[in-house]
CSV table of C-alpha atoms and ligand atoms in Angstrom, one decimal:
chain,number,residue,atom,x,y,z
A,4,UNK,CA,-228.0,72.5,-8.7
A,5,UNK,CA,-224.4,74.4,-7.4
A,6,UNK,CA,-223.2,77.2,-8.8
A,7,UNK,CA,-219.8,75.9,-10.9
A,8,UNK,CA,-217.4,75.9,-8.0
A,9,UNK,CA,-214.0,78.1,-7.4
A,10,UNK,CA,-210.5,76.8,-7.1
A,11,UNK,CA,-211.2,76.1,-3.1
A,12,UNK,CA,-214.8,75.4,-1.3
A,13,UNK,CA,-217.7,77.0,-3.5
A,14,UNK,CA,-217.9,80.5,-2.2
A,15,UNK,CA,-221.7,80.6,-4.2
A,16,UNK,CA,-224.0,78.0,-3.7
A,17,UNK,CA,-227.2,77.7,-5.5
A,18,UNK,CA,-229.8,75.7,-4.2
A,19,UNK,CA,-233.6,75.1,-5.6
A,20,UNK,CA,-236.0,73.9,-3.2
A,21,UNK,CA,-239.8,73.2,-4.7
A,22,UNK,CA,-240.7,77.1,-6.1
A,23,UNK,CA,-237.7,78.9,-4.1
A,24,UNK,CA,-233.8,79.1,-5.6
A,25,UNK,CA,-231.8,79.9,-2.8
A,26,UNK,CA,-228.2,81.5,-3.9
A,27,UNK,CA,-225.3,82.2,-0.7
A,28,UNK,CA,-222.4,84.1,-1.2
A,29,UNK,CA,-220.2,82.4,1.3
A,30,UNK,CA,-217.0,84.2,2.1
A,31,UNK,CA,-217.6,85.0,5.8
A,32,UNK,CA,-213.8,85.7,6.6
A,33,UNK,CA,-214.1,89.2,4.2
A,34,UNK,CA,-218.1,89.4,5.0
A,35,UNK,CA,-218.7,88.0,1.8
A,36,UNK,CA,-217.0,90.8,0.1
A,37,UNK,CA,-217.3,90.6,-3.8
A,38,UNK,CA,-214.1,89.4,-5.7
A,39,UNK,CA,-214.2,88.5,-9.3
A,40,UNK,CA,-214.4,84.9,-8.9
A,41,UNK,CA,-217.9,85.5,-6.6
A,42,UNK,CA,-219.4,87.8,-9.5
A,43,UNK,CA,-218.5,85.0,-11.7
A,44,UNK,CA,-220.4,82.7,-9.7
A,45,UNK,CA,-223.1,85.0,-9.1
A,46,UNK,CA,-223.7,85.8,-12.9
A,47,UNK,CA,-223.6,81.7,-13.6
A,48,UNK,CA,-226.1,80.9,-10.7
A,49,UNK,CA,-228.4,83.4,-12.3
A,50,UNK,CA,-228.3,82.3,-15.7
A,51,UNK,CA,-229.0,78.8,-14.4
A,52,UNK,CA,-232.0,79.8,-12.3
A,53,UNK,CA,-233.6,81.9,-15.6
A,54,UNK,CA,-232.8,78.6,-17.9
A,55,UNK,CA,-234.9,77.0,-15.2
A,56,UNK,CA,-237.7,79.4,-15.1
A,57,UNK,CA,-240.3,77.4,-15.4
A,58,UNK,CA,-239.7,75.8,-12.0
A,59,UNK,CA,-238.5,78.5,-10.1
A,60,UNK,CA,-240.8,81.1,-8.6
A,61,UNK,CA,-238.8,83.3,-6.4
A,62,UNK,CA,-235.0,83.8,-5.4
A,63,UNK,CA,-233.6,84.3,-1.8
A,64,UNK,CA,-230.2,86.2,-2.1
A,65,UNK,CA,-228.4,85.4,1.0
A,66,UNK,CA,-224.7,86.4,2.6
A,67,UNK,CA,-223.3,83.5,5.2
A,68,UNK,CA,-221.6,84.3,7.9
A,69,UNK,CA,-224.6,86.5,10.3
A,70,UNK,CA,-222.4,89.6,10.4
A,71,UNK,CA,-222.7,90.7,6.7
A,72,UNK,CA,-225.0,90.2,3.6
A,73,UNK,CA,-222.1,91.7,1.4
A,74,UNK,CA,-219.6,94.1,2.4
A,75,UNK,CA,-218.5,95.5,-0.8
A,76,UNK,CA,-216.1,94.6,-3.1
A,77,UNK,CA,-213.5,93.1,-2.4
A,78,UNK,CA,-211.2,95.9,-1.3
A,79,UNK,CA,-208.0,93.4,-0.5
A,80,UNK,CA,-208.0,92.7,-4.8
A,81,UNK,CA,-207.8,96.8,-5.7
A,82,UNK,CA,-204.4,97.3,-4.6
A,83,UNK,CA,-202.1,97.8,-7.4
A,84,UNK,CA,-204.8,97.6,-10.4
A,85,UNK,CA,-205.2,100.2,-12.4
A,86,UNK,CA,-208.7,102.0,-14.5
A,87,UNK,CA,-208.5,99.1,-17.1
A,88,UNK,CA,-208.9,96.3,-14.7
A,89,UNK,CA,-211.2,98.4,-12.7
A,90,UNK,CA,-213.4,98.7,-15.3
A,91,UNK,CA,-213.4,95.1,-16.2
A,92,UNK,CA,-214.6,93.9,-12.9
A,93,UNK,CA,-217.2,96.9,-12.9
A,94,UNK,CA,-218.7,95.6,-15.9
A,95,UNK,CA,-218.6,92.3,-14.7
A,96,UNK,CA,-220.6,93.6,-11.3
A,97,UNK,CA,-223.2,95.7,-13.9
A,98,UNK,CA,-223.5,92.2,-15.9
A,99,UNK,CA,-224.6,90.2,-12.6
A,100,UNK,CA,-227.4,93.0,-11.9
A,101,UNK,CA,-228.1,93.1,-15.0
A,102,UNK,CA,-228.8,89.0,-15.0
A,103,UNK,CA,-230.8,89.9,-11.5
A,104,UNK,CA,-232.9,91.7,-13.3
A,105,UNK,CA,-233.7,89.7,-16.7
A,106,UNK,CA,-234.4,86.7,-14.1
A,107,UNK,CA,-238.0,85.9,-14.5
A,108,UNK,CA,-238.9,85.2,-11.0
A,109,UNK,CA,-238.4,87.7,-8.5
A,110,UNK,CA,-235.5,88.1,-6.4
A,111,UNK,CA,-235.6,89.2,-2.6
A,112,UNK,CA,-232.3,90.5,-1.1
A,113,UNK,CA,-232.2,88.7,2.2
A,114,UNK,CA,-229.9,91.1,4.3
A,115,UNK,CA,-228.3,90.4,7.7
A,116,UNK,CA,-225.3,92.2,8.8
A,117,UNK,CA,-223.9,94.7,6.5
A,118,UNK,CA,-225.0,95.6,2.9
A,119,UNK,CA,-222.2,97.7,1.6
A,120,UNK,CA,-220.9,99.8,-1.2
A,121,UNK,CA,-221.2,96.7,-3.9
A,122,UNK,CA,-223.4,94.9,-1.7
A,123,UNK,CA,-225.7,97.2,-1.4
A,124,UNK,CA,-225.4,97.7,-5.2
A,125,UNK,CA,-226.3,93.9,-5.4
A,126,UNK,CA,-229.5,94.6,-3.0
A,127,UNK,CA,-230.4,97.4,-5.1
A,128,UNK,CA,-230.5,95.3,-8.4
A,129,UNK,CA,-232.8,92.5,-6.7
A,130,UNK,CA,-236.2,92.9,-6.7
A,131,UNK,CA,-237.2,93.5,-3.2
A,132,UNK,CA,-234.9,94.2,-0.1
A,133,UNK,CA,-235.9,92.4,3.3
A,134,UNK,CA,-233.4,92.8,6.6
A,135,UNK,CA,-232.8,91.9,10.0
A,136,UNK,CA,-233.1,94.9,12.5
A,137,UNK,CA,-229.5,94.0,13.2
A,138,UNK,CA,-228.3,95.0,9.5
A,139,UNK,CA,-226.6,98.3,8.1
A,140,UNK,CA,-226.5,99.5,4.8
A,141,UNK,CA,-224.0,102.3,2.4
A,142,UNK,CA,-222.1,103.8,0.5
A,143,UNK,CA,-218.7,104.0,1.5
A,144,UNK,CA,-216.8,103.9,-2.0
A,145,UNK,CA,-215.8,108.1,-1.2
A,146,UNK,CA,-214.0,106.8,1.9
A,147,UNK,CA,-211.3,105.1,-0.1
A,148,UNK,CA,-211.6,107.6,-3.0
A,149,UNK,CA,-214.0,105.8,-5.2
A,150,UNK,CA,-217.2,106.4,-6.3
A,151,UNK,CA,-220.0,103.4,-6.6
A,152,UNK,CA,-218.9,101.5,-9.5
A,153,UNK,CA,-221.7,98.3,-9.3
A,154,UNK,CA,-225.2,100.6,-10.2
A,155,UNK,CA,-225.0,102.8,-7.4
A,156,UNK,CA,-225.3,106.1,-8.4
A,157,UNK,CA,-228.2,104.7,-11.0
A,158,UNK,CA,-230.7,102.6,-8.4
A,159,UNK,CA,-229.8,104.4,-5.0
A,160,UNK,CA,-231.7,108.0,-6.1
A,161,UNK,CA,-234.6,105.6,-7.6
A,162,UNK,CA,-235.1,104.0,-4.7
A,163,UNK,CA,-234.6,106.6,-1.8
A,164,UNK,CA,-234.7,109.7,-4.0
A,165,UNK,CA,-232.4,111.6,-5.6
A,166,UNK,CA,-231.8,113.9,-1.9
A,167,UNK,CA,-231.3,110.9,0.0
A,168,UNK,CA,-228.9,109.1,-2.1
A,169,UNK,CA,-226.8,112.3,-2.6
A,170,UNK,CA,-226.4,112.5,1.0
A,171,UNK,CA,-225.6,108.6,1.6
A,172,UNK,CA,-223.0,108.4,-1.3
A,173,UNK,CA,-221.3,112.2,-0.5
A,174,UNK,CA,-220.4,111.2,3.3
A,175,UNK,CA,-220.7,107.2,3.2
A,176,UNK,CA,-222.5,107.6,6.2
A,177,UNK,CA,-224.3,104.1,7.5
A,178,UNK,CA,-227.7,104.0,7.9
A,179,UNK,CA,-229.8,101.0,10.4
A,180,UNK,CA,-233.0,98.8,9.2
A,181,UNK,CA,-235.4,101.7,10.7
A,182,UNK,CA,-234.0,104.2,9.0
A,183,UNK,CA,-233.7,102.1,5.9
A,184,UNK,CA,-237.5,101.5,6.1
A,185,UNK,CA,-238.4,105.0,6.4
A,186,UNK,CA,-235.9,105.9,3.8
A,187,UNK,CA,-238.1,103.3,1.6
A,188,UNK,CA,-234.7,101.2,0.5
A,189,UNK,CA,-236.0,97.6,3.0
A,190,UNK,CA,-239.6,96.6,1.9
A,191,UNK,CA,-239.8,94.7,5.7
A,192,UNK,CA,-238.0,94.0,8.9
A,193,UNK,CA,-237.5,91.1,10.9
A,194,UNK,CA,-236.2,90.2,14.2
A,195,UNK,CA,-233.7,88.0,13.5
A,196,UNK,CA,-232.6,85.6,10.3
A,197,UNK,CA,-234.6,83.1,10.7
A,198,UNK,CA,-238.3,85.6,10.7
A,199,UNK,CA,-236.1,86.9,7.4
A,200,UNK,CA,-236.1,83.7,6.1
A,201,UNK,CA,-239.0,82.6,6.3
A,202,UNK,CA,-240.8,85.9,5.5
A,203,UNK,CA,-238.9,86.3,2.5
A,204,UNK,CA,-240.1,82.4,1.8
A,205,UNK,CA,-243.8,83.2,2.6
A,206,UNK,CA,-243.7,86.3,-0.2
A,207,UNK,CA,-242.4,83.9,-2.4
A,208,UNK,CA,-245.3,81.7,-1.8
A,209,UNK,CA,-247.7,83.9,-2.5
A,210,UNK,CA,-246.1,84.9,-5.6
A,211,UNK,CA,-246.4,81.3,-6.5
A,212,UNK,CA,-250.1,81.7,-6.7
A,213,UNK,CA,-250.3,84.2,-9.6
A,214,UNK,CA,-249.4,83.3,-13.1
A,215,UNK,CA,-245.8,83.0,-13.7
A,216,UNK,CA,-246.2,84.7,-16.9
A,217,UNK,CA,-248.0,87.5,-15.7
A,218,UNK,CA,-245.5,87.8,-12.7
A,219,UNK,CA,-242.2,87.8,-15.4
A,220,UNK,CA,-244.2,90.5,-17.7
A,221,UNK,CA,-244.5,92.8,-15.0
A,222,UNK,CA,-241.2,92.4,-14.0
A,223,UNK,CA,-239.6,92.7,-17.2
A,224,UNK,CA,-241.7,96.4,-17.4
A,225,UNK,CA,-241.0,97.5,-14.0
A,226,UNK,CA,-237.6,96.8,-14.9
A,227,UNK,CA,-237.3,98.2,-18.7
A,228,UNK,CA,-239.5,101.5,-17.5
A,229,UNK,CA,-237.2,102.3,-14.3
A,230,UNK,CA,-235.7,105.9,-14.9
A,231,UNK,CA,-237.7,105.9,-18.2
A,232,UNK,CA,-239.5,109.4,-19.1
A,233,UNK,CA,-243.4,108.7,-18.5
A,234,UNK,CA,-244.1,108.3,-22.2
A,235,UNK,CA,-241.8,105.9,-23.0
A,236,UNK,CA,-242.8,104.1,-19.8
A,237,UNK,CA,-246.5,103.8,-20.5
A,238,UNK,CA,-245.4,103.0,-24.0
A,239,UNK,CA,-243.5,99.9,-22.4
A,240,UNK,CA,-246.4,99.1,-20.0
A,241,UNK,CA,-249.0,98.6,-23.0
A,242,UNK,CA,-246.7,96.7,-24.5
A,243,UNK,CA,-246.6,94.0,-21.6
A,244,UNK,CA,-249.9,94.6,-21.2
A,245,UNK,CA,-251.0,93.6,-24.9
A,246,UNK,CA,-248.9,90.5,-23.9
A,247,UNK,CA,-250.1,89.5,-21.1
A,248,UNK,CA,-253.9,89.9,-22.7
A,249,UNK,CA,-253.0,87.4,-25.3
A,250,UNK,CA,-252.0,84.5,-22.9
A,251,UNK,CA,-253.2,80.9,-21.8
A,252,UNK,CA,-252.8,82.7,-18.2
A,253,UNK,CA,-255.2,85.2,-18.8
A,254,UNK,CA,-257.9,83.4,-20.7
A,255,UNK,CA,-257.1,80.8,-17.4
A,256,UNK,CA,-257.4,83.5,-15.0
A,257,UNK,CA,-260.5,85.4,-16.1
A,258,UNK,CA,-262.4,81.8,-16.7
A,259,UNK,CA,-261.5,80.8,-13.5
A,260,UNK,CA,-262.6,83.8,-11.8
A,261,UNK,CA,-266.2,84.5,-13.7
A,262,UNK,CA,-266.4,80.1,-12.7
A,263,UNK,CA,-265.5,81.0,-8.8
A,264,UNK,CA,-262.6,78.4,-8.8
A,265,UNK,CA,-259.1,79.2,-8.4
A,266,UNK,CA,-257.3,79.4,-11.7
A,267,UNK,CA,-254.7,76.4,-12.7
A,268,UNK,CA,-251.7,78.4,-14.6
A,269,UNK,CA,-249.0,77.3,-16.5
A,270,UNK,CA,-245.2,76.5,-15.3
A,271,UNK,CA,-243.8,79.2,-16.9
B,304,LIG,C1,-214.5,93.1,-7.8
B,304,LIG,C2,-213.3,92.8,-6.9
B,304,LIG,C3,-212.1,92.8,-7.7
B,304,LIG,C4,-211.3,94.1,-7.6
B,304,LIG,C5,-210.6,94.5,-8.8
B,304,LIG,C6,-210.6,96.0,-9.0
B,304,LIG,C7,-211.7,96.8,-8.4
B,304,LIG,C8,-212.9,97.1,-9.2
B,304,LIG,C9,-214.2,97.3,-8.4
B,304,LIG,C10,-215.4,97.4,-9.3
B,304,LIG,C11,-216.5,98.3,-8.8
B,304,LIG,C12,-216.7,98.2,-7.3
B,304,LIG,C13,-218.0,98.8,-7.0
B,304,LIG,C14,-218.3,99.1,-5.5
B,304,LIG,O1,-219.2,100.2,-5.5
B,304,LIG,C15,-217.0,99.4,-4.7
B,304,LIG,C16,-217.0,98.9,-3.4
B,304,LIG,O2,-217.8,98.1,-2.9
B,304,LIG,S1,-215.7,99.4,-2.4
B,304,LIG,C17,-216.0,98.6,-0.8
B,304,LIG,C18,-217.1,99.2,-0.1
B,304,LIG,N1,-217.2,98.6,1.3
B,304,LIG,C19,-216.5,99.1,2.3
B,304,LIG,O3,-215.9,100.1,2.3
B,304,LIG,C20,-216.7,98.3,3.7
B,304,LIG,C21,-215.3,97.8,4.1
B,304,LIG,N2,-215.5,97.1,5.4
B,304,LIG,C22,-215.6,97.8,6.6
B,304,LIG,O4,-215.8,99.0,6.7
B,304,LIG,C23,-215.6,97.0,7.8
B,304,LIG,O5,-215.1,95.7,7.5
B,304,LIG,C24,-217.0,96.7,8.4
B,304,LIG,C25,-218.0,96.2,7.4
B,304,LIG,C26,-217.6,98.1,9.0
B,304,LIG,C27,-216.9,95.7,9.5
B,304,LIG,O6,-215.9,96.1,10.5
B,304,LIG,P1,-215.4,95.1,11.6
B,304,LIG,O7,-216.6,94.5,12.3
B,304,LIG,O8,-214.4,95.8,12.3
B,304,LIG,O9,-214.7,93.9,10.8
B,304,LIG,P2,-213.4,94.0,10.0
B,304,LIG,O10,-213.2,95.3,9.3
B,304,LIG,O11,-212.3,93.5,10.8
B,304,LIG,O12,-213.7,92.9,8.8
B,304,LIG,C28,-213.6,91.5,9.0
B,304,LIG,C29,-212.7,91.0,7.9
B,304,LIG,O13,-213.4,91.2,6.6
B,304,LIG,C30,-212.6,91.9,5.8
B,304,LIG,N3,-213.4,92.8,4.9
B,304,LIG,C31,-214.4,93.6,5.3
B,304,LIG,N4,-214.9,94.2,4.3
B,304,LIG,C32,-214.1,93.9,3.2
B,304,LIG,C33,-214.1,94.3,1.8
B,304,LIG,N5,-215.1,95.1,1.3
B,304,LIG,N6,-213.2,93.7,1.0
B,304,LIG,C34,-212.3,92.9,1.5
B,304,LIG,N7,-212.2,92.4,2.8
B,304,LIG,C35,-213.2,93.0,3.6
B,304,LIG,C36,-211.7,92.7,6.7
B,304,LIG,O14,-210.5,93.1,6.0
B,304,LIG,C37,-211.4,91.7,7.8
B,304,LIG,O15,-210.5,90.7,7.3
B,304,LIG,P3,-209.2,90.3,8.2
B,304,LIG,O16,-208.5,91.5,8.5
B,304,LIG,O17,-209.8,89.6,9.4
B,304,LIG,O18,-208.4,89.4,7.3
């Protein structure tokens, strides 16, 4: 499957291989940087890859190029527009998180080379972050008189904390892979892209193991209950959990577990 393609070479190519969808922004001359034609791309890749749940287990986001995962958006396409068309396109970059996050399977930001501004707004929507000690991440938008406009000022504090992001978004400063690690923002390093690849794959593989169902309800309530006040999240959680009790899965799982065989789920 390929994303529908843009008016030259696609510059978002989606790729399913067995469990694992593989999306690449590929637009290394601006670091992949994020014009409106990309986030068109992007949201169509990921409303392929839900439509085909049942086959995909996992989703490697990945930048081409090995200097950037996503440098921002596309600065070269701000010149001359004005709040209305500003807020078009920031809608458009909330919709594409937003379709990151209502995919079933699990998505794992695969960053090497600079995450910026939107693209680390586009790391921040995926599920997990992995990077290459060779990869940089912030939030820049201040230094040309923005503020984020792709989820920023929403994910950042939930991730690192509200201290943290204050202080990445107020100077722009960029911060490495180890500092991105302690700060809690990359879930694991790796040498080079080719350890991030395949890491990123082996995760994937274990997540393959475990019902599909079970993995999209617990997705879909980490994600609903994110930023929630505590009632309204455990409210959200028994709801998933009542769910996921009633299921082929789980009558599957807990049979094959009292049996001592490993449980055959469904597809999704
Ligand atoms: C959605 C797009 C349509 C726009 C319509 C209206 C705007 C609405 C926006 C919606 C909301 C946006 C939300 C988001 O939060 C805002 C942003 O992301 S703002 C951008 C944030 N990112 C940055 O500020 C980083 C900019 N880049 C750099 O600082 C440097 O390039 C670097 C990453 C430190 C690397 O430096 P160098 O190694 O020196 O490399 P170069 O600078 O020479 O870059 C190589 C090449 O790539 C081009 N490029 C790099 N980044 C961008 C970018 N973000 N946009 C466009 N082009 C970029 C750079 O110009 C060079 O090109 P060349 O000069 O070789 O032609």
């Amino acid at each position: 499957m390929t994303a529908p393609e843009s008016e030259t070479a696609p510059e978002v190519r989606l790729d399913v291989d067995g469990d694992v969808a593989v999306v690449t922004i590929d637009r290394p001359r601006a670091l992949n940087a994020l014009s409106g034609d990309v986030l068109e791309a992007l949201d169509a890749a990921f409303v392929q890859i839900t439509d085909a749940a049942a086959s995909v287990r996992g989703v490697l986001l990945v930048g081409e190029g090995g200097r950037a995962f996503v440098a921002g958006a596309d600065i070269s396409a701000m010149q001359g527009r004005g709040p209305e068309e500003g807020e078009r396109m920031a809608r458009l970059g909330h919709r594409v998180a937003e379709r990151i996050e209502a995919c079933p399977a699990p998505v794992i930001a695969c960053v090497d080379g600079f995450a910026l501004g939107g693209g680390l707004e586009l790391a921040l929507a995926c599920d997990l972050i992995y990077a290459t000690d060779a990869s940089a991440f912030g939030q820049p938008e201040v230094r040309l008189g923005l503020i984020p406009g792709f989820g920023g000022t929403v994910r950042l504090p939930r991730v690192v904390g509200p201290a943290r992001a204050r202080e990445l978004i107020y100077t722009g400063r960029r911060i490495d892979t180890e500092e991105a690690v302690r700060a809690g923002l990359v879930a694991r390093r790796f040498p080079d892209r080719d350890a991030l690849l395949a890491g990123a794959r082996e995760t994937i593989a274990l997540i393959a193991q475990n019902s599909p169902v079970a993995v999209a309800d617990a997705k879909h309530v980490l994600v609903a209950a994110a930023g929630r006040p505590t009632g309204e999240a455990v409210e959200l959680e028994i709801d998933g959990f009542m769910h996921s009790f009633g299921t082929d899965d789980m009558r599957e799982g807990v049979t094959a577990f009292l049996e001592k065989r490993t449980p055959g789920f469904s597809r999704g």
